[in-house]
């Protein structure tokens, strides 16, 4: 076998290994999400219509996101979250669902994106913290949310945004600190860019603006 044939064979073997690895990532990550969703069905039956309406689609983005019809996920990110804590995937799914319920994706083009992203994430984490002490939310996050409730009472995304906008310039640095702490979860870029880049075969990937669960017909 010549050098050229040797190189081509090595290259093909490497490609085959990469493909098998990619398939394994997809399989493992989707199983993690499926188990996470099943746990939500058990623990939050009153949200079953919202929980059950999503299909999982792998995409090339940084983490996980939704357009209200599909949940787009980065397989490596899902696996890394599971390794960090096996409770995080269910928490992340519920975080996305609450964004949909509160319609956080529907924003004016002129909105301050950084502030809105933070406000929306903190509002959702506040709801999750109130839902259960078992939610994997750090003590530091819970303490910050409890302190803010003393000033804002109801931590909706709209009220949090107003709070951030009203901060004096000398205290704006707190926003960056909070964003670093609370912004480690889902991808909000689709709220503004109106598109997703999916990597699954024959899967829909455009933002349809359907971020609202259907009512229970029972």
Short mmCIF file of C-alpha atoms in Angstrom, two decimals:
data_model
loop_
_atom_site.label_atom_id
_atom_site.label_comp_id
_atom_site.label_asym_id
_atom_site.label_seq_id
_atom_site.Cartn_x
_atom_site.Cartn_y
_atom_site.Cartn_z
CA UNK A 1 0.00 0.00 0.00
CA UNK A 2 1.42 3.39 -1.03
CA UNK A 3 1.60 6.57 1.04
CA UNK A 4 -1.49 8.01 -0.63
CA UNK A 5 -3.57 4.92 0.05
CA UNK A 6 -2.22 4.83 3.62
CA UNK A 7 -3.27 8.43 4.20
CA UNK A 8 -6.72 7.92 2.69
CA UNK A 9 -7.35 4.84 4.84
CA UNK A 10 -6.25 6.65 8.00
CA UNK A 11 -8.44 9.61 7.11
CA UNK A 12 -11.47 7.39 6.51
CA UNK A 13 -10.94 5.57 9.82
CA UNK A 14 -10.75 8.91 11.61
CA UNK A 15 -13.98 10.04 9.96
CA UNK A 16 -15.69 6.79 10.91
CA UNK A 17 -14.62 7.20 14.53
CA UNK A 18 -15.86 10.81 14.56
CA UNK A 19 -19.22 9.73 13.17
CA UNK A 20 -19.61 6.97 15.77
CA UNK A 21 -18.67 9.45 18.51
CA UNK A 22 -21.22 11.96 17.21
CA UNK A 23 -23.95 9.32 17.15
CA UNK A 24 -23.10 8.30 20.72
CA UNK A 25 -23.29 11.93 21.86
CA UNK A 26 -26.71 12.33 20.28
CA UNK A 27 -28.00 9.08 21.76
CA UNK A 28 -26.77 9.77 25.30
CA UNK A 29 -27.88 13.42 25.35
CA UNK A 30 -31.36 12.61 24.08
CA UNK A 31 -31.75 9.87 26.70
CA UNK A 32 -30.76 12.41 29.38
CA UNK A 33 -33.37 14.87 28.15
CA UNK A 34 -36.05 12.19 27.87
CA UNK A 35 -35.47 11.04 31.45
CA UNK A 36 -35.47 14.68 32.58
CA UNK A 37 -38.78 15.33 30.84
CA UNK A 38 -40.32 12.20 32.34
CA UNK A 39 -39.35 13.39 35.81
CA UNK A 40 -41.13 16.68 35.11
CA UNK A 41 -44.29 14.79 34.12
CA UNK A 42 -44.21 13.08 37.52
CA UNK A 43 -43.44 16.16 39.61
CA UNK A 44 -45.35 18.88 37.74
CA UNK A 45 -48.46 17.23 36.35
CA UNK A 46 -50.29 20.57 36.11
CA UNK A 47 -47.76 21.56 33.42
CA UNK A 48 -48.03 18.32 31.44
CA UNK A 49 -49.35 19.95 28.27
CA UNK A 50 -46.50 22.45 28.23
CA UNK A 51 -43.92 19.78 29.08
CA UNK A 52 -45.14 17.31 26.48
CA UNK A 53 -45.45 19.61 23.46
CA UNK A 54 -41.73 19.85 22.68
CA UNK A 55 -39.59 17.69 20.41
CA UNK A 56 -35.83 17.51 20.92
CA UNK A 57 -33.57 18.70 18.09
CA UNK A 58 -29.76 18.86 18.30
CA UNK A 59 -28.25 22.16 17.20
CA UNK A 60 -24.85 23.80 16.99
CA UNK A 61 -25.55 26.56 19.51
CA UNK A 62 -23.88 26.99 22.89
CA UNK A 63 -26.39 25.31 25.21
CA UNK A 64 -30.16 24.80 24.98
CA UNK A 65 -33.07 26.89 23.73
CA UNK A 66 -36.63 26.67 22.43
CA UNK A 67 -38.93 28.28 19.90
CA UNK A 68 -42.03 26.94 21.66
CA UNK A 69 -42.29 23.91 19.38
CA UNK A 70 -38.84 22.34 19.55
CA UNK A 71 -36.16 22.22 22.20
CA UNK A 72 -32.80 22.71 20.53
CA UNK A 73 -29.86 21.34 22.44
CA UNK A 74 -26.11 21.05 22.18
CA UNK A 75 -25.39 17.36 23.00
CA UNK A 76 -22.04 18.06 24.68
CA UNK A 77 -23.58 20.78 26.82
CA UNK A 78 -26.44 18.53 27.95
CA UNK A 79 -23.99 15.81 28.95
CA UNK A 80 -21.79 18.30 30.79
CA UNK A 81 -24.80 19.58 32.75
CA UNK A 82 -25.75 16.03 33.68
CA UNK A 83 -22.21 15.34 34.88
CA UNK A 84 -22.39 18.48 37.02
CA UNK A 85 -25.65 17.27 38.59
CA UNK A 86 -28.18 14.73 37.35
CA UNK A 87 -30.94 17.15 38.43
CA UNK A 88 -29.82 19.98 36.16
CA UNK A 89 -31.32 18.73 32.85
CA UNK A 90 -34.85 18.67 34.32
CA UNK A 91 -34.25 22.10 35.84
CA UNK A 92 -33.05 23.42 32.46
CA UNK A 93 -36.13 22.08 30.66
CA UNK A 94 -38.45 23.65 33.21
CA UNK A 95 -36.50 26.90 32.94
CA UNK A 96 -37.22 26.94 29.18
CA UNK A 97 -40.88 26.09 29.66
CA UNK A 98 -41.34 28.99 32.08
CA UNK A 99 -39.75 31.38 29.58
CA UNK A 100 -42.49 30.23 27.19
CA UNK A 101 -45.30 30.54 29.71
CA UNK A 102 -44.23 34.09 30.57
CA UNK A 103 -43.64 34.92 26.88
CA UNK A 104 -40.14 36.24 27.47
CA UNK A 105 -39.20 35.70 23.82
CA UNK A 106 -41.63 38.39 22.65
CA UNK A 107 -39.68 41.63 23.02
CA UNK A 108 -39.42 45.01 21.32
CA UNK A 109 -36.43 45.42 18.98
CA UNK A 110 -35.22 48.38 21.04
CA UNK A 111 -35.04 46.52 24.35
CA UNK A 112 -31.73 46.34 26.19
CA UNK A 113 -30.92 42.71 25.42
CA UNK A 114 -28.37 42.14 28.16
CA UNK A 115 -30.68 43.51 30.84
CA UNK A 116 -33.71 41.64 29.48
CA UNK A 117 -31.80 38.35 29.29
CA UNK A 118 -30.78 38.74 32.92
CA UNK A 119 -34.22 39.87 34.06
CA UNK A 120 -35.92 36.95 32.32
CA UNK A 121 -33.50 34.38 33.73
CA UNK A 122 -33.76 35.76 37.26
CA UNK A 123 -37.55 35.85 37.07
CA UNK A 124 -37.68 32.21 36.01
CA UNK A 125 -35.15 31.14 38.63
CA UNK A 126 -37.22 32.93 41.26
CA UNK A 127 -40.29 30.91 40.27
CA UNK A 128 -38.28 27.68 40.33
CA UNK A 129 -36.82 28.51 43.74
CA UNK A 130 -40.34 29.05 45.08
CA UNK A 131 -41.60 25.82 43.50
CA UNK A 132 -39.24 23.57 45.39
CA UNK A 133 -36.23 23.61 47.68
CA UNK A 134 -35.06 20.58 45.72
CA UNK A 135 -34.46 22.65 42.59
CA UNK A 136 -30.69 22.75 41.94
CA UNK A 137 -30.37 26.49 42.54
CA UNK A 138 -27.36 27.59 44.54
CA UNK A 139 -27.67 29.20 47.96
CA UNK A 140 -25.98 32.29 46.55
CA UNK A 141 -28.65 32.67 43.85
CA UNK A 142 -31.47 32.07 46.34
CA UNK A 143 -30.07 34.68 48.73
CA UNK A 144 -29.79 37.27 45.96
CA UNK A 145 -33.37 36.61 44.84
CA UNK A 146 -34.64 36.86 48.42
CA UNK A 147 -32.88 40.21 48.88
CA UNK A 148 -34.35 41.58 45.68
CA UNK A 149 -37.84 40.55 46.78
CA UNK A 150 -37.52 43.02 49.66
CA UNK A 151 -37.33 45.87 47.13
CA UNK A 152 -39.32 44.55 44.17
CA UNK A 153 -41.77 42.14 45.86
CA UNK A 154 -42.80 40.25 42.70
CA UNK A 155 -39.75 39.33 40.62
CA UNK A 156 -41.24 39.46 37.16
CA UNK A 157 -38.93 40.03 34.22
CA UNK A 158 -40.59 43.40 33.54
CA UNK A 159 -40.10 44.65 37.09
CA UNK A 160 -36.53 43.40 37.21
CA UNK A 161 -35.75 45.15 33.94
CA UNK A 162 -37.12 48.41 35.33
CA UNK A 163 -35.07 47.92 38.49
CA UNK A 164 -31.87 47.46 36.48
CA UNK A 165 -32.62 50.46 34.29
CA UNK A 166 -33.20 52.65 37.35
CA UNK A 167 -29.93 51.73 39.05
CA UNK A 168 -27.52 54.66 39.33
CA UNK A 169 -24.49 54.44 37.07
CA UNK A 170 -22.25 53.83 40.08
CA UNK A 171 -24.12 50.55 40.75
CA UNK A 172 -24.47 49.26 37.18
CA UNK A 173 -21.53 46.91 37.74
CA UNK A 174 -23.86 44.76 39.81
CA UNK A 175 -25.69 43.87 36.59
CA UNK A 176 -22.55 42.31 35.12
CA UNK A 177 -21.96 40.34 38.31
CA UNK A 178 -25.52 39.03 38.27
CA UNK A 179 -25.33 38.20 34.56
CA UNK A 180 -22.23 36.11 35.17
CA UNK A 181 -24.00 34.23 37.95
CA UNK A 182 -27.43 33.73 36.35
CA UNK A 183 -26.51 33.61 32.67
CA UNK A 184 -25.03 30.10 32.62
CA UNK A 185 -28.06 28.31 31.22
CA UNK A 186 -30.13 28.67 28.08
CA UNK A 187 -29.44 30.45 24.80
CA UNK A 188 -31.61 33.54 24.17
CA UNK A 189 -30.17 34.54 20.81
CA UNK A 190 -33.20 33.18 18.95
CA UNK A 191 -35.39 35.72 20.71
CA UNK A 192 -33.70 38.44 18.69
CA UNK A 193 -32.16 36.76 15.65
CA UNK A 194 -35.36 34.86 14.83
CA UNK A 195 -33.48 31.76 13.71
CA UNK A 196 -31.78 28.59 14.90
CA UNK A 197 -29.15 26.46 13.23
CA UNK A 198 -30.17 22.84 13.80
CA UNK A 199 -27.85 19.95 13.02
CA UNK A 200 -30.44 17.16 13.16
CA UNK A 201 -31.47 15.58 9.87
CA UNK A 202 -34.79 16.72 8.35
CA UNK A 203 -35.68 18.78 11.41
CA UNK A 204 -37.47 22.11 11.47
CA UNK A 205 -35.28 24.90 12.84
CA UNK A 206 -36.92 28.28 12.29
CA UNK A 207 -38.26 30.39 15.14
CA UNK A 208 -42.05 30.27 14.78
CA UNK A 209 -43.07 32.43 17.70
CA UNK A 210 -45.24 29.74 19.27
CA UNK A 211 -43.87 30.13 22.76
CA UNK A 212 -47.13 29.43 24.52
CA UNK A 213 -48.39 26.07 25.88
CA UNK A 214 -51.76 24.83 24.67
CA UNK A 215 -54.62 24.74 27.20
CA UNK A 216 -55.63 21.41 28.67
CA UNK A 217 -58.69 20.10 26.84
CA UNK A 218 -59.62 17.59 29.53
#
